[in-house]
Tab-separated table of N, CA and C in Angstrom:
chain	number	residue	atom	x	y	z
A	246	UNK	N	-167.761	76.095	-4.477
A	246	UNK	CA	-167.486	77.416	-3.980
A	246	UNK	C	-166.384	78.018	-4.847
A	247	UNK	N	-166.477	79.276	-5.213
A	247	UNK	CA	-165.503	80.194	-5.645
A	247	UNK	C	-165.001	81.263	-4.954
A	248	UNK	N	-163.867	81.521	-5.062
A	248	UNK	CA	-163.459	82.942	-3.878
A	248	UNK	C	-162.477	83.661	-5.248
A	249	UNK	N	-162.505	84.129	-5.244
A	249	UNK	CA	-162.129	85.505	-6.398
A	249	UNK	C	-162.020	86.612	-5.824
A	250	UNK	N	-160.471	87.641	-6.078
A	250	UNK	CA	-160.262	89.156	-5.658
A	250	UNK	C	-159.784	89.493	-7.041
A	251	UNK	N	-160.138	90.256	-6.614
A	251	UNK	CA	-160.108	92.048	-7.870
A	251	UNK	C	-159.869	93.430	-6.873
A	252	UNK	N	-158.745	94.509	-7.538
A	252	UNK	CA	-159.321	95.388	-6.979
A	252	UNK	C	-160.215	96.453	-7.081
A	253	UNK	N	-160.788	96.946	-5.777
A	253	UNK	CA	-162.258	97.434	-6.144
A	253	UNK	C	-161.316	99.177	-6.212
A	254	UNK	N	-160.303	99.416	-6.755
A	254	UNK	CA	-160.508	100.956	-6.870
A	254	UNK	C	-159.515	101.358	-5.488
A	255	UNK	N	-159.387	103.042	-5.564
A	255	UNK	CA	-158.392	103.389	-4.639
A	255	UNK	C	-157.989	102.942	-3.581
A	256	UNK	N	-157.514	101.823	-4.152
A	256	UNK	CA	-156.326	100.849	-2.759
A	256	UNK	C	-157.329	99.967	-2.475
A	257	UNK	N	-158.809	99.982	-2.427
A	257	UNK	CA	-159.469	98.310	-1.885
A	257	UNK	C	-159.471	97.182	-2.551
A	258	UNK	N	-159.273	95.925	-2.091
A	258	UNK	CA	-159.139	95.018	-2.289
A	258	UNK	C	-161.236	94.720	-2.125
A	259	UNK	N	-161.088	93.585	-3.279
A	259	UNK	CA	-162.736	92.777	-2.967
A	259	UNK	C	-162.066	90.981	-3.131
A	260	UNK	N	-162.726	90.924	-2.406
A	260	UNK	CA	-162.839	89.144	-2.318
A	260	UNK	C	-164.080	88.570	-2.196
A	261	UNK	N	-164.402	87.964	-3.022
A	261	UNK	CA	-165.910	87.449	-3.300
A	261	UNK	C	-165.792	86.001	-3.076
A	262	UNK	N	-167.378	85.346	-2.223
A	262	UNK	CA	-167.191	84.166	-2.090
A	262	UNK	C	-168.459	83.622	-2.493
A	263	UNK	N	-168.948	82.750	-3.664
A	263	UNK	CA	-169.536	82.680	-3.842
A	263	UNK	C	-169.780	80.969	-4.332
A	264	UNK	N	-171.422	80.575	-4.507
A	264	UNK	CA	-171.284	79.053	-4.086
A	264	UNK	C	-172.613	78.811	-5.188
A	265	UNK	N	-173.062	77.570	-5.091
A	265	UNK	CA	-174.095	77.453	-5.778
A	265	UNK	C	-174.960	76.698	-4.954
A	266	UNK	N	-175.132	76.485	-3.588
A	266	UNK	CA	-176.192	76.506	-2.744
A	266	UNK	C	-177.400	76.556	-2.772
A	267	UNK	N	-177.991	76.580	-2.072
A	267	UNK	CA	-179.906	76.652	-2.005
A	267	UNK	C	-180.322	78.139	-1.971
A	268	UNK	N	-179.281	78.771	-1.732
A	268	UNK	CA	-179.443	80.702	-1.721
A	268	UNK	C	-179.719	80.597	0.235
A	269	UNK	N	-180.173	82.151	-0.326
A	269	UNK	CA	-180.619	82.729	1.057
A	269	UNK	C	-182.333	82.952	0.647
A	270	UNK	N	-182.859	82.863	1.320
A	270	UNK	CA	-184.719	83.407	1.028
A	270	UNK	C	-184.519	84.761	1.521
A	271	UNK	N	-185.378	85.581	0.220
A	271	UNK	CA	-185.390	86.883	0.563
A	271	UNK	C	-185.646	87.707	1.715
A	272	UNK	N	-186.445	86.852	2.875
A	272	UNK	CA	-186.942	87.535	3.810
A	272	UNK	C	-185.954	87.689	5.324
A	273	UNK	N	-184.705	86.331	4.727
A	273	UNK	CA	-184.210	86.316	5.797
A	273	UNK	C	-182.966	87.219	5.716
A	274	UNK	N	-182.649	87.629	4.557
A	274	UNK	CA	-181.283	88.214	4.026
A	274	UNK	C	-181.126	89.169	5.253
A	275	UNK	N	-182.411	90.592	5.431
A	275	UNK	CA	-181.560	91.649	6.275
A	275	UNK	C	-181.683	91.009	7.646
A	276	UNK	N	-181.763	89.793	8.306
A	276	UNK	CA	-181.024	89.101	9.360
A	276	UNK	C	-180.040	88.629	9.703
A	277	UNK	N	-179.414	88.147	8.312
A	277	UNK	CA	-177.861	87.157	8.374
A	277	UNK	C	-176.929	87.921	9.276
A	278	UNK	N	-176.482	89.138	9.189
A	278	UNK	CA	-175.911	89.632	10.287
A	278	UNK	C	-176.070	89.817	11.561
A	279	UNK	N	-177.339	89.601	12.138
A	279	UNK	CA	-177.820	90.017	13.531
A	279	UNK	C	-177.101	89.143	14.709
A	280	UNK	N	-176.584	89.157	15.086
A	280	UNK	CA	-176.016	88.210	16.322
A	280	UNK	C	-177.132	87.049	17.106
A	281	UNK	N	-176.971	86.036	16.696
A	281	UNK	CA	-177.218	84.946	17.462
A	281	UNK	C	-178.915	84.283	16.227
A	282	UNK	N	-178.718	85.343	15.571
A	282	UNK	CA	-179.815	84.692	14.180
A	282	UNK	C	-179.021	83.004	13.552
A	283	UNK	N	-180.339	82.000	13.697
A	283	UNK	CA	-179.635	80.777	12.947
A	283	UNK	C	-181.055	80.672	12.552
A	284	UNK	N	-181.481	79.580	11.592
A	284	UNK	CA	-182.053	79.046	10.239
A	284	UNK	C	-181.989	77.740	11.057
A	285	UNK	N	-181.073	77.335	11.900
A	285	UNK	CA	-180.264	75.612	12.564
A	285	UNK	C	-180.768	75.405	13.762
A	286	UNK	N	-181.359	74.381	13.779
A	286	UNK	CA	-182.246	73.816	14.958
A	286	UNK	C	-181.574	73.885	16.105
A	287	UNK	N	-182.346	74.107	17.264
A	287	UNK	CA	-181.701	74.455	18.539
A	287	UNK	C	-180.433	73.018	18.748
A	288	UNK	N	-179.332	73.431	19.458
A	288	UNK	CA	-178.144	72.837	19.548
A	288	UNK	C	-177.084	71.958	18.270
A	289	UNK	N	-177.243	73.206	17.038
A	289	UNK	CA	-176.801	72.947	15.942
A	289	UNK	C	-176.010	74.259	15.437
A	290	UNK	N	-175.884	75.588	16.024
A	290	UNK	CA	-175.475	76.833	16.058
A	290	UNK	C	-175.889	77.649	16.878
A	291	UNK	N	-175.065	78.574	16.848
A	291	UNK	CA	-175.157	79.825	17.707
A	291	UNK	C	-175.751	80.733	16.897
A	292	UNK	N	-175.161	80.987	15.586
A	292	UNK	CA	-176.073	82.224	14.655
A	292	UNK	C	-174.437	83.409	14.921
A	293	UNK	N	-173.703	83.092	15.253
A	293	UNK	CA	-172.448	84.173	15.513
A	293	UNK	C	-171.657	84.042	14.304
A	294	UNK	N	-171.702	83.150	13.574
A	294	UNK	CA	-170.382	83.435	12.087
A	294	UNK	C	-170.291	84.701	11.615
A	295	UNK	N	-171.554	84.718	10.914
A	295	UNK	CA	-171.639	86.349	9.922
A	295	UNK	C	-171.563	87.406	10.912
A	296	UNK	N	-172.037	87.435	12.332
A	296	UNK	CA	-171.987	88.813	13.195
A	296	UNK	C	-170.923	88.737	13.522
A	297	UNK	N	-170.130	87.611	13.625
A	297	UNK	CA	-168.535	88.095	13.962
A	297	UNK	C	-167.668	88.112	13.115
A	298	UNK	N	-167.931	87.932	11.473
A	298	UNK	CA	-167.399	88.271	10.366
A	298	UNK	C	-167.709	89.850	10.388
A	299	UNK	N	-169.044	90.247	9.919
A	299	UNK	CA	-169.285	91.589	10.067
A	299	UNK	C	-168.398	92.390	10.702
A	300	UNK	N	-168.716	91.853	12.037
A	300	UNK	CA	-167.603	92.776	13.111
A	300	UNK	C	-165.952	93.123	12.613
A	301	UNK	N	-165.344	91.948	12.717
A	301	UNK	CA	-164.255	92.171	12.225
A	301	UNK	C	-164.047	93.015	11.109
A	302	UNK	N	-164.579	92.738	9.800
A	302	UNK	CA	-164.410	93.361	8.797
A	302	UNK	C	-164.660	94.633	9.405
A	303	UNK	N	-165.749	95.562	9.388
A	303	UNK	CA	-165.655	96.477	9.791
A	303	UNK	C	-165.018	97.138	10.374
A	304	UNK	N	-164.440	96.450	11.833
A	304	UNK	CA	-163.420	97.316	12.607
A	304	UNK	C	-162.301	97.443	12.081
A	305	UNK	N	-161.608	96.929	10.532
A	305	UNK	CA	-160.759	96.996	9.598
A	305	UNK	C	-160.933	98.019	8.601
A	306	UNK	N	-162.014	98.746	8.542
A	306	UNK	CA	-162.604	99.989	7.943
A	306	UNK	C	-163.431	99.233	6.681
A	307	UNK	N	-163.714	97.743	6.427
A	307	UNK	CA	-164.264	97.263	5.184
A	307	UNK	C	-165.681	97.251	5.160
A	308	UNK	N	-166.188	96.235	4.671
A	308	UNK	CA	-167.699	96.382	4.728
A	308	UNK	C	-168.110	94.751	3.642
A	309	UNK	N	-168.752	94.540	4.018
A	309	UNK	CA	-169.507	93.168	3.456
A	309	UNK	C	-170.957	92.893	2.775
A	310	UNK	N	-171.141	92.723	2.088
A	310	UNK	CA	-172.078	92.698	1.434
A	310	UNK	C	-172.616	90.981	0.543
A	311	UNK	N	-173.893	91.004	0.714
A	311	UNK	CA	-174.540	89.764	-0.023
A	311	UNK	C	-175.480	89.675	-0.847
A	312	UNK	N	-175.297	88.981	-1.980
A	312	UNK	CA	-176.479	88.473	-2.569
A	312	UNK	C	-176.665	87.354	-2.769
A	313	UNK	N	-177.805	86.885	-3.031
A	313	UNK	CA	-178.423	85.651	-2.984
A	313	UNK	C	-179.825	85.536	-3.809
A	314	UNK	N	-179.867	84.029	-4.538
A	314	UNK	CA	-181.037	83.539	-5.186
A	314	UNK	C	-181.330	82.224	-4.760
A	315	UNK	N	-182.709	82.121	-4.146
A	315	UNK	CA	-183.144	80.805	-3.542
A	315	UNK	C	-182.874	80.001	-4.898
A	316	UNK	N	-182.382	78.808	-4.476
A	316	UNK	CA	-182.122	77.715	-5.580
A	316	UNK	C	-181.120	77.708	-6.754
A	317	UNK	N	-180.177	79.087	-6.413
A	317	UNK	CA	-179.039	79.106	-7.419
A	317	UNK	C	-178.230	79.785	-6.463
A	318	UNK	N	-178.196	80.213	-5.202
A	318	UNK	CA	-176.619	79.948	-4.527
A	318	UNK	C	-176.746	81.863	-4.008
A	319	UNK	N	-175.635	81.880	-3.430
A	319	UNK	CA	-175.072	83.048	-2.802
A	319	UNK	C	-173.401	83.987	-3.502
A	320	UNK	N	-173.549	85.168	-2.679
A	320	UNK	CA	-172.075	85.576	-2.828
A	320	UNK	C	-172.200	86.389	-1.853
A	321	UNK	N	-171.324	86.686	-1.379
A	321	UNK	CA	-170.263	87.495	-0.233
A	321	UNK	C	-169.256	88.205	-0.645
A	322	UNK	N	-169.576	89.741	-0.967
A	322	UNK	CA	-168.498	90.423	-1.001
A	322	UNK	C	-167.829	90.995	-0.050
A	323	UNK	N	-166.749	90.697	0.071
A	323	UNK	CA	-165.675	91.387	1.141
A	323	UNK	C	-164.717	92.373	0.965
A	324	UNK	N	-164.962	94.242	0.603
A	324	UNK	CA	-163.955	95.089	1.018
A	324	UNK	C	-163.359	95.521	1.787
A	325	UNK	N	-162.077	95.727	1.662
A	325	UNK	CA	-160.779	96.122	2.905
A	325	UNK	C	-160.254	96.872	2.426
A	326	UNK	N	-159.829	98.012	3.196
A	326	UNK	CA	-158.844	99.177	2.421
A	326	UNK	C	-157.223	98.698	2.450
């Protein structure tokens, strides 16, 4: 895993987290945020990390963003003003 900030421009901060993982599969990407979405067999998660990452960030005025390639990993960008 790597986590790296830069700033993104008038006063935001970015913090990127990024890994070399199995990725995300394209179909599931616009789910990762949905509350109570897991990939993890029943009594192995809730599916709440990213919807209560989301949340937070946001109610901080930021915004989060992902990309991903099955079989070469992910990133997570994180802006905050």
């Amino acid at each position: 895993m790597t986590v790296t900030t830069h700033d993104g421009g008038g006063g935001d901060l970015v913090i990127t987290v990024s890994d070399d993982g199995p990725g995300i599969p394209p179909e599931l990407l616009p789910r990762i945020f949905d509350p109570f979405f897991t990939t993890k067999p029943a009594g192995k998660g809730t599916g709440l990390g990213l919807s209560v990452s989301f949340r937070i960030i946001e109610d901080h005025g930021g915004s989060i963003t992902v990309t991903s390639e099955p079989g070469i990993g992910s990133c997570f960008a994180v802006t905050l003003p």
